[in-house]
GROMACS .gro file of C-alpha atoms in nm:
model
  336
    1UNK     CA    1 -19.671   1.403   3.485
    2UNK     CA    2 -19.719   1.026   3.572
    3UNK     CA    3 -19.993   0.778   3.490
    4UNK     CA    4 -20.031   0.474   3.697
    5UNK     CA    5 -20.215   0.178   3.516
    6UNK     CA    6 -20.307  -0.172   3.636
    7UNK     CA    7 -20.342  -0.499   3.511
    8UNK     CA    8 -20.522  -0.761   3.578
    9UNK     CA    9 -20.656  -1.116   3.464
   10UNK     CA   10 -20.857  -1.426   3.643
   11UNK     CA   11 -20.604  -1.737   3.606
   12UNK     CA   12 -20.287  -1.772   3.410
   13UNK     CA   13 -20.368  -1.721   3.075
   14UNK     CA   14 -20.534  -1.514   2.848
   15UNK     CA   15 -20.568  -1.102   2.803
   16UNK     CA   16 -20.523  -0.860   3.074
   17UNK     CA   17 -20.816  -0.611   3.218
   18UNK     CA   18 -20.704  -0.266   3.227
   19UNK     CA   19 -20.770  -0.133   3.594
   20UNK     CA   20 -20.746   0.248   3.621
   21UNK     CA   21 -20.533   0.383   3.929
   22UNK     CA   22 -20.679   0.700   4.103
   23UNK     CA   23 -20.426   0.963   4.257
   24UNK     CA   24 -20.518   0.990   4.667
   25UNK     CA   25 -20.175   1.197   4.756
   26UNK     CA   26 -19.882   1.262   4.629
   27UNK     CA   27 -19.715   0.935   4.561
   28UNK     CA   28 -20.005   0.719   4.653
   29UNK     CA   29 -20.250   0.564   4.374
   30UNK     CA   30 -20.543   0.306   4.433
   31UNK     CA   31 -20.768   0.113   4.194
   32UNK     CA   32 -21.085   0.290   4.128
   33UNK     CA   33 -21.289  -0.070   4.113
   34UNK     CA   34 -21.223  -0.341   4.280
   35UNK     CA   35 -21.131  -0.638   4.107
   36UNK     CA   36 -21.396  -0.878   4.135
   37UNK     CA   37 -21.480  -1.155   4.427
   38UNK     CA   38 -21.363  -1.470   4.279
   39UNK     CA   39 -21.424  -1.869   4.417
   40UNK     CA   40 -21.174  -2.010   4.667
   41UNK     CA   41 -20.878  -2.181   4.426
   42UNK     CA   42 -20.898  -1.886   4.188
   43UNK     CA   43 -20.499  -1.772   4.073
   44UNK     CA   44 -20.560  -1.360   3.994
   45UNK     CA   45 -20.216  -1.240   3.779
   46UNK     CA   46 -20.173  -0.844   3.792
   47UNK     CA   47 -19.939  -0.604   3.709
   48UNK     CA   48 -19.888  -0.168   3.709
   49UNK     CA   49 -19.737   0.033   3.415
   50UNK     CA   50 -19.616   0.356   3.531
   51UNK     CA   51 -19.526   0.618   3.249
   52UNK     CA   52 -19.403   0.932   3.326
   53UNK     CA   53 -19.354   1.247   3.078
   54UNK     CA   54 -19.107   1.536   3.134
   55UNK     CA   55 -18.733   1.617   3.097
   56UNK     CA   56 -18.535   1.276   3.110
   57UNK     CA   57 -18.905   1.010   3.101
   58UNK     CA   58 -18.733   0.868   2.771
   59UNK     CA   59 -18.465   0.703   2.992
   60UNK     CA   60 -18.748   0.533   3.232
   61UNK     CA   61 -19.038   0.537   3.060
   62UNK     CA   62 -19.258   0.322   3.103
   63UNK     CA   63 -19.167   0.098   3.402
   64UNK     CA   64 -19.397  -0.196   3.559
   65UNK     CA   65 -19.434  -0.365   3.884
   66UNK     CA   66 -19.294  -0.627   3.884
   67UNK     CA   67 -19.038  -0.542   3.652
   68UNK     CA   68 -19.062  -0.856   3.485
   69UNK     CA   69 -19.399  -0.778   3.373
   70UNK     CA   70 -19.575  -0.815   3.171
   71UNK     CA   71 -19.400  -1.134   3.072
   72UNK     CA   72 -19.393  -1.289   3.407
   73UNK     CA   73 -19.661  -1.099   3.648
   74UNK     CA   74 -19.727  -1.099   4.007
   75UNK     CA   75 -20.022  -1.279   4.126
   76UNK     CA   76 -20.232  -1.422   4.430
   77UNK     CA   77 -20.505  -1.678   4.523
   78UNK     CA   78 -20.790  -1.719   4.675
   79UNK     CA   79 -20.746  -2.005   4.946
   80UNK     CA   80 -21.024  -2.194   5.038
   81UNK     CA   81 -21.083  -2.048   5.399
   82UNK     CA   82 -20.962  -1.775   5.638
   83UNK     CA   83 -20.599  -1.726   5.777
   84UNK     CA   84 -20.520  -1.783   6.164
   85UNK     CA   85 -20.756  -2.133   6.192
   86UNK     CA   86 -20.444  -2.306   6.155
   87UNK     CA   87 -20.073  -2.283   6.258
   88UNK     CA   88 -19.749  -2.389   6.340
   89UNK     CA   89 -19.824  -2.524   6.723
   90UNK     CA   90 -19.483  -2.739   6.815
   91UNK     CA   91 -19.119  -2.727   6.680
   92UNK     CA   92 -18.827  -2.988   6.838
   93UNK     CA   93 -18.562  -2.906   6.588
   94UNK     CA   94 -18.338  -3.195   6.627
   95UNK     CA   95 -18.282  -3.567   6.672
   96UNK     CA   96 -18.129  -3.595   7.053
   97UNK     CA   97 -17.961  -3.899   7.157
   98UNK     CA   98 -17.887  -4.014   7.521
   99UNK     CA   99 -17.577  -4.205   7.615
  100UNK     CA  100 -17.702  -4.561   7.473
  101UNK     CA  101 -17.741  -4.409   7.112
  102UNK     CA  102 -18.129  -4.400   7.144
  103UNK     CA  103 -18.351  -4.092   6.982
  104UNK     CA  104 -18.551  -3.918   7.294
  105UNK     CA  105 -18.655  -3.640   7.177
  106UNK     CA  106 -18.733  -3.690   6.788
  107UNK     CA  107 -18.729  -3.370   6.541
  108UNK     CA  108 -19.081  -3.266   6.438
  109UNK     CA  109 -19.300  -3.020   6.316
  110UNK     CA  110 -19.585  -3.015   6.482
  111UNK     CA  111 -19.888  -2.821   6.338
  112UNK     CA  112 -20.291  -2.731   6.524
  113UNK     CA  113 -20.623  -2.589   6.429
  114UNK     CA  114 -20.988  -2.650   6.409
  115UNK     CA  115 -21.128  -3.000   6.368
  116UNK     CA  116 -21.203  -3.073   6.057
  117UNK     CA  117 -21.030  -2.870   5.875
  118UNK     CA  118 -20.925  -2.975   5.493
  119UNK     CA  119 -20.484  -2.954   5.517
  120UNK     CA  120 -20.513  -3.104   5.162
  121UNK     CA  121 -20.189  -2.970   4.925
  122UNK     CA  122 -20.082  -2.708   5.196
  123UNK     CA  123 -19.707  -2.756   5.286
  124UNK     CA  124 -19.394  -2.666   5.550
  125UNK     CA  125 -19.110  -2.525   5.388
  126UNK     CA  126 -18.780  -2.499   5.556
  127UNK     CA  127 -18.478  -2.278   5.513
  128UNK     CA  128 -18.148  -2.205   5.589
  129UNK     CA  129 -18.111  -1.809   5.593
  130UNK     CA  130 -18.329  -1.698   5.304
  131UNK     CA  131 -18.211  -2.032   5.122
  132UNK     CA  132 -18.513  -2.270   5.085
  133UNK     CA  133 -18.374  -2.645   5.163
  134UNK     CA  134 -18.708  -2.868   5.160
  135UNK     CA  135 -19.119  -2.831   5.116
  136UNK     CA  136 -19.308  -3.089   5.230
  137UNK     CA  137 -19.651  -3.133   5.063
  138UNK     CA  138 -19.951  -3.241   5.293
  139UNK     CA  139 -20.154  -3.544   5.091
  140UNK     CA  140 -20.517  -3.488   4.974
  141UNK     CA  141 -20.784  -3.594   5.193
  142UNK     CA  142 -20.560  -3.466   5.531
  143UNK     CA  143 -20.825  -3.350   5.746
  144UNK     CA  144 -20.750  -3.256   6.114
  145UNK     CA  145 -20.950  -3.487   6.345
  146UNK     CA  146 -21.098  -3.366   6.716
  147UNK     CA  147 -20.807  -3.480   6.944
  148UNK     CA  148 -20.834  -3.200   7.203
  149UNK     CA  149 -21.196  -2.995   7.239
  150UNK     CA  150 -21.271  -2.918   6.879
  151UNK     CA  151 -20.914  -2.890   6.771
  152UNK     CA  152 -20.663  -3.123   6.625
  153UNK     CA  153 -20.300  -3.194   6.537
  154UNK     CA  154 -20.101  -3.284   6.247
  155UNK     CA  155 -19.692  -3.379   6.277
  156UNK     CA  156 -19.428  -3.387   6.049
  157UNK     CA  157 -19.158  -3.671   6.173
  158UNK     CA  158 -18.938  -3.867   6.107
  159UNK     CA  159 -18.895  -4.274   6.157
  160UNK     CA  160 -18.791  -4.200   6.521
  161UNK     CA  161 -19.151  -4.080   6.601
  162UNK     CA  162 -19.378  -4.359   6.485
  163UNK     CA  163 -19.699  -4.189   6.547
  164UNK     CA  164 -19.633  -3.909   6.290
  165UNK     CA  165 -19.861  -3.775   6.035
  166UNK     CA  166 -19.588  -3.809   5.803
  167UNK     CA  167 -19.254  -3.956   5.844
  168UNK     CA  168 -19.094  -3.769   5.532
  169UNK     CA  169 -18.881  -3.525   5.787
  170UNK     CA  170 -18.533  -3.546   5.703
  171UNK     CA  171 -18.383  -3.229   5.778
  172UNK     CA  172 -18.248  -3.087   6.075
  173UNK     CA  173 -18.288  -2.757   6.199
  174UNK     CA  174 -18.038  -2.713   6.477
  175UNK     CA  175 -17.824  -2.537   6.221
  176UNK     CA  176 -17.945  -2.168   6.262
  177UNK     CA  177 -18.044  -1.908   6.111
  178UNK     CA  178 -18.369  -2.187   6.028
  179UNK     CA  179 -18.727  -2.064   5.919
  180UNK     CA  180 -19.030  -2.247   5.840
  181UNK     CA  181 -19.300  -2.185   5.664
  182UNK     CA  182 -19.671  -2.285   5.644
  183UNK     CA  183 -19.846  -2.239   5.339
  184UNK     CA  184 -20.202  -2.275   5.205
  185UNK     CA  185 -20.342  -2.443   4.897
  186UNK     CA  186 -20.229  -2.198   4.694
  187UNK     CA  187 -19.910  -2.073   4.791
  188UNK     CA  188 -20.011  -1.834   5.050
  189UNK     CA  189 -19.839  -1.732   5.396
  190UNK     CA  190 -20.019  -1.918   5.673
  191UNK     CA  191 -19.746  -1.847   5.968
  192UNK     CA  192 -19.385  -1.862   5.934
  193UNK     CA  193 -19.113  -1.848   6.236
  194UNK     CA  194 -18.701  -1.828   6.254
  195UNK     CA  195 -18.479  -1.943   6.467
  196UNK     CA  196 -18.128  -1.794   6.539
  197UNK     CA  197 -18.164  -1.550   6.281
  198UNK     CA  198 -18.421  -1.258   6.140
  199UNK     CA  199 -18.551  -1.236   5.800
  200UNK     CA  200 -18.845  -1.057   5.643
  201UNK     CA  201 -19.178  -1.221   5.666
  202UNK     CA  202 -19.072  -1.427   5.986
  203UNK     CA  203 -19.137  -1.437   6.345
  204UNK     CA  204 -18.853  -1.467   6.523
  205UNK     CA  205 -18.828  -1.720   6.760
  206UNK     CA  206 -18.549  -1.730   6.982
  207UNK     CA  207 -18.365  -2.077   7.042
  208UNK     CA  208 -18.136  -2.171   7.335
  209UNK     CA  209 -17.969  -2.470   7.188
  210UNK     CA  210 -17.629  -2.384   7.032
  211UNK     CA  211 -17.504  -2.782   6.948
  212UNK     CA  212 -17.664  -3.084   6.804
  213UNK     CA  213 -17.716  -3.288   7.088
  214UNK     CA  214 -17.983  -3.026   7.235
  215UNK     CA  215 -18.298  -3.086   7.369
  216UNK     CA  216 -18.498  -2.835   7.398
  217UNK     CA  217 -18.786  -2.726   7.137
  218UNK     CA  218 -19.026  -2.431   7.142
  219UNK     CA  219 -19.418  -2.477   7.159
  220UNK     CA  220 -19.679  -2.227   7.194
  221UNK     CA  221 -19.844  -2.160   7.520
  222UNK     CA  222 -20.147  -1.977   7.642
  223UNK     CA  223 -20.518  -2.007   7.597
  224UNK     CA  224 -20.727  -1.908   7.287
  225UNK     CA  225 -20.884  -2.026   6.956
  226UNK     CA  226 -20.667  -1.897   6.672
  227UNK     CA  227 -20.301  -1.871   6.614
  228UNK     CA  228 -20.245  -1.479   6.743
  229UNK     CA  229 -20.364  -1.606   7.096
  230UNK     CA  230 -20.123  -1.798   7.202
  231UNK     CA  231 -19.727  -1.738   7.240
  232UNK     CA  232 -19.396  -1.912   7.164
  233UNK     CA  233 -19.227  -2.057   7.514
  234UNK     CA  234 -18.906  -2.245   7.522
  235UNK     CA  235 -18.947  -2.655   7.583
  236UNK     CA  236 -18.674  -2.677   7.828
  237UNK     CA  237 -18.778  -3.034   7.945
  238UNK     CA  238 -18.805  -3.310   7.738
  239UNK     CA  239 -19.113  -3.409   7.936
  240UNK     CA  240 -19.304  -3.086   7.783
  241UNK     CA  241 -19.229  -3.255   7.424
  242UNK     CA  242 -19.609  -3.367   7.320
  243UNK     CA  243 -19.614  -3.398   6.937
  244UNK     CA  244 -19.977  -3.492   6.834
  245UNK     CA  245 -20.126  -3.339   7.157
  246UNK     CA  246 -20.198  -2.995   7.311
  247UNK     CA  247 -19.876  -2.851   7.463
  248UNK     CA  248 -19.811  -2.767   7.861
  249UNK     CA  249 -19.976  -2.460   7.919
  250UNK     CA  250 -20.194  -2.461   7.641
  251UNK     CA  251 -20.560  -2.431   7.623
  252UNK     CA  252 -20.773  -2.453   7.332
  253UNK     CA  253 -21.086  -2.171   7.433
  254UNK     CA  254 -21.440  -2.223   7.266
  255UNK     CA  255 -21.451  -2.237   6.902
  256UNK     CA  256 -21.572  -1.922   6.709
  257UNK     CA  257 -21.922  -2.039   6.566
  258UNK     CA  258 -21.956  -1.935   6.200
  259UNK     CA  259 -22.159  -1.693   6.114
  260UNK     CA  260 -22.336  -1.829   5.799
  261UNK     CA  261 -22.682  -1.757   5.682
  262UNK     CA  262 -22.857  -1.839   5.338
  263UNK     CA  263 -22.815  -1.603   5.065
  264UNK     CA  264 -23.052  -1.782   4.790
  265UNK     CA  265 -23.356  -2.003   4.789
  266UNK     CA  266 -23.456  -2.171   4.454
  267UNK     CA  267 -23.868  -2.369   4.458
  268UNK     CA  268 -23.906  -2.480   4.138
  269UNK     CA  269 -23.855  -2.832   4.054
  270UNK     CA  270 -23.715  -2.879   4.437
  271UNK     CA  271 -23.614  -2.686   4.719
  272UNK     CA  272 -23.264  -2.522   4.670
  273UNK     CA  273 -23.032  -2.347   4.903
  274UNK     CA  274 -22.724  -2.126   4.899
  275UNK     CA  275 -22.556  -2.097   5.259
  276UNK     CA  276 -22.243  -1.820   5.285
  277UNK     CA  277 -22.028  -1.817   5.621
  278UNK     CA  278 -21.920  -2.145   5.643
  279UNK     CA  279 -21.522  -2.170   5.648
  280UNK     CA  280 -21.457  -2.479   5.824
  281UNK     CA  281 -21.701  -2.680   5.685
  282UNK     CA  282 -21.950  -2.741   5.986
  283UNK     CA  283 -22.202  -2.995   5.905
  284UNK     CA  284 -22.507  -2.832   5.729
  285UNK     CA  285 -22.856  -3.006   5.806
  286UNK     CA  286 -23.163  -2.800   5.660
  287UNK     CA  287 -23.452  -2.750   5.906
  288UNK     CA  288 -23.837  -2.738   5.828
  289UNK     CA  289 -24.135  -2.589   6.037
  290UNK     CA  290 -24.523  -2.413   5.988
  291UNK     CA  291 -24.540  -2.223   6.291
  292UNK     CA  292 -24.360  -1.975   6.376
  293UNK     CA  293 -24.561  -1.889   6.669
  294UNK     CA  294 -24.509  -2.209   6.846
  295UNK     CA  295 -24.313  -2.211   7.198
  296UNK     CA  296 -24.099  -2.362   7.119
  297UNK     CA  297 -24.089  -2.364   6.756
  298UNK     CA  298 -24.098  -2.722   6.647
  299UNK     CA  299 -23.812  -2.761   6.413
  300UNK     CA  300 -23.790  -3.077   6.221
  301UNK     CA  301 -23.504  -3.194   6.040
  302UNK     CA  302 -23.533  -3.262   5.659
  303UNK     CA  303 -23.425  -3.571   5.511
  304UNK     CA  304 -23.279  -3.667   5.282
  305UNK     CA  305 -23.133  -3.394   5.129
  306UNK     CA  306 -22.829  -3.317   4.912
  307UNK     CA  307 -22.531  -3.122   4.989
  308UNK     CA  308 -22.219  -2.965   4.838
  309UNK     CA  309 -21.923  -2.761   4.988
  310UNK     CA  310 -21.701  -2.580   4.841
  311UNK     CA  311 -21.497  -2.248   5.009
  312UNK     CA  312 -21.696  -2.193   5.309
  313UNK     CA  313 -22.054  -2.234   5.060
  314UNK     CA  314 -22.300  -2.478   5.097
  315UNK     CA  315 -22.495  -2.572   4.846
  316UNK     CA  316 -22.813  -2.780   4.993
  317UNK     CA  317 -23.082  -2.908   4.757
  318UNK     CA  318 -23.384  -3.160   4.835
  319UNK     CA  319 -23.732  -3.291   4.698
  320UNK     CA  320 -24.044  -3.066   4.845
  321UNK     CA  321 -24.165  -3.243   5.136
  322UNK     CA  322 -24.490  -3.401   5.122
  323UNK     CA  323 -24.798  -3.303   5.280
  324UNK     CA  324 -24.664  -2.998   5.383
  325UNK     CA  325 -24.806  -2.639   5.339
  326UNK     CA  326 -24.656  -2.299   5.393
  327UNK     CA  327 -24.309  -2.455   5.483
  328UNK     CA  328 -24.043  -2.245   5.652
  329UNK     CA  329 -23.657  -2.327   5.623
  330UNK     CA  330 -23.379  -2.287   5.826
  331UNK     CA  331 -23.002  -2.423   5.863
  332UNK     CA  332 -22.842  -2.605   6.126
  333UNK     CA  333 -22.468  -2.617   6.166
  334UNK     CA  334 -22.304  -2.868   6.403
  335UNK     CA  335 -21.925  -2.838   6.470
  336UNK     CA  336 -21.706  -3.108   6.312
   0.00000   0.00000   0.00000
């Protein structure tokens, strides 16, 4: 017989939860709770004991996932907002020079998504074959700003490309089998691609450059709002090259509006309000009225209030407003 067992634990320290594994076929087991919703930033730890029982279990009983559990456990976290909003957009992967000696085609990283969204602590990594090289860490406070219809860029460079993000790029990545990486906040896969080469957990992406003094890149063409809409295309100009701007053939559609809606409303002391749904952090203004009926409704904006976001929450508090009977709220969102 076997019995499957899991483990579990909110942060990195601390006693383990027992979670008890259910049998659904054969070989297959799944939790029979959940383990609960926790707050974007949240690390969760977890690990399964197996034990079995029968001729020969003393040899490989019990065993754990992963086998260096419990000691050192596997784990995930809970980034602040949803995958796909942004991606790896642009990649020239090396410094090309023309016959005077001068850089014409700089090597960067170039990366899009939604306007306003918080980059802060999310990083590139780079490697050679499964070999990590480099990680670049994104500063706090990086925000991407509305350069192109809602959406914005961010670009990893070198000194060669003055109007980079960053300048910290030092490594080339003509030298294939290359993959990079984009990861969240807390560790998580964002997108990753490979040139030259194929390795679990990347997209390959095919290069046509087979020396140093290329010049071609690869940028993603097409027209939608998220990474999985668009698709990789080879730069084979050096005119197509637009790091900090939408790429040839690219066209950002309409952005997805969230859907948020309030979840909790406090009157006691003041007017309090929890509002779920908001991922990218659209601008919140709270909205009064007394009429219902009206056509139109007269909505009236409330000020000055308080707010606080934090994972796609809002938290929006204000004094009651004077003069006022029967008041009915709503929420406004405005894209950043």
């Amino acid at each position: 017989t076997t019995n499957v067992t899991a483990y579990y634990r909110i942060g990195t320290s601390g006693g383990f939860t027992t979670l008890a594994m259910t049998n659904t076929g054969y070989i297959t087991y799944r939790s029979a709770t959940n383990i609960p919703a926790q707050p974007a930033g949240t690390i969760v730890q977890y690990y399964f004991k197996v034990e079995f029982s029968g001729p020969g279990s003393e040899l490989n009983s019990p065993a754990y996932y992963p086998d260096t559990a419990p000691g050192v456990p596997g784990s995930y976290g809970i980034p602040r907002s949803e995958p796909g909003q942004v991606w790896i957009n642009e990649v020239d992967y090396n410094d090309a020079f023309n016959s005077w000696g001068f850089a014409f085609t700089p090597a960067f990283i170039e990366l899009a998504g939604i306007a306003g969204f918080d980059l802060s602590d999310w990083s590139i990594a780079i490697y050679h074959e499964i070999t990590l090289i480099s990680r670049y860490t994104i500063t706090n406070n990086t925000t991407l700003l509305n350069e192109s219809g809602g959406y914005g860029f961010w670009v990893l460079g070198n000194e060669l490309l003055p109007d980079a993000s960053d300048q910290m790029f030092t490594n080339l990545l003509w030298d294939i089998p290359t993959g990079i990486q984009l990861l969240n906040e807390v560790g998580g896969v964002e997108d990753s691609i490979m040139f030259g080469g194929v390795a679990s957990g990347f997209e390959l992406v095919s290069k046509i450059d087979i020396e140093p003094a290329g010049t071609n890149g690869v940028a993603l063409i097409g027209t939608g709002t998220n990474r999985d809409d668009f698709a990789w295309a080879f730069d084979t100009n050096i005119v197509f090259s637009t790091p900090g701007a939408v790429n040839m053939g690219q066209i950002f559609g309409d952005l997805i509006v969230p859907e948020a809606y309030i979840t909790a409303l406090i009157m006691k002391t003041n007017v309090q309000f929890t509002v779920v749904g908001n991922p990218d952090n659209w601008t919140v203004q709270p909205m009064i009225t007394t009429n219902l009926m009206a056509n139109p409704v007269a909505w009236t904006m409330v000020t000055p209030f308080n707010e606080q976001w934090t994972g796609g929450t809002n938290q929006v508090w204000f004094n009651f407003p004077t003069g006022v009977t029967n008041p009915i709220y709503s929420i406004r969102l405005t894209a950043p």
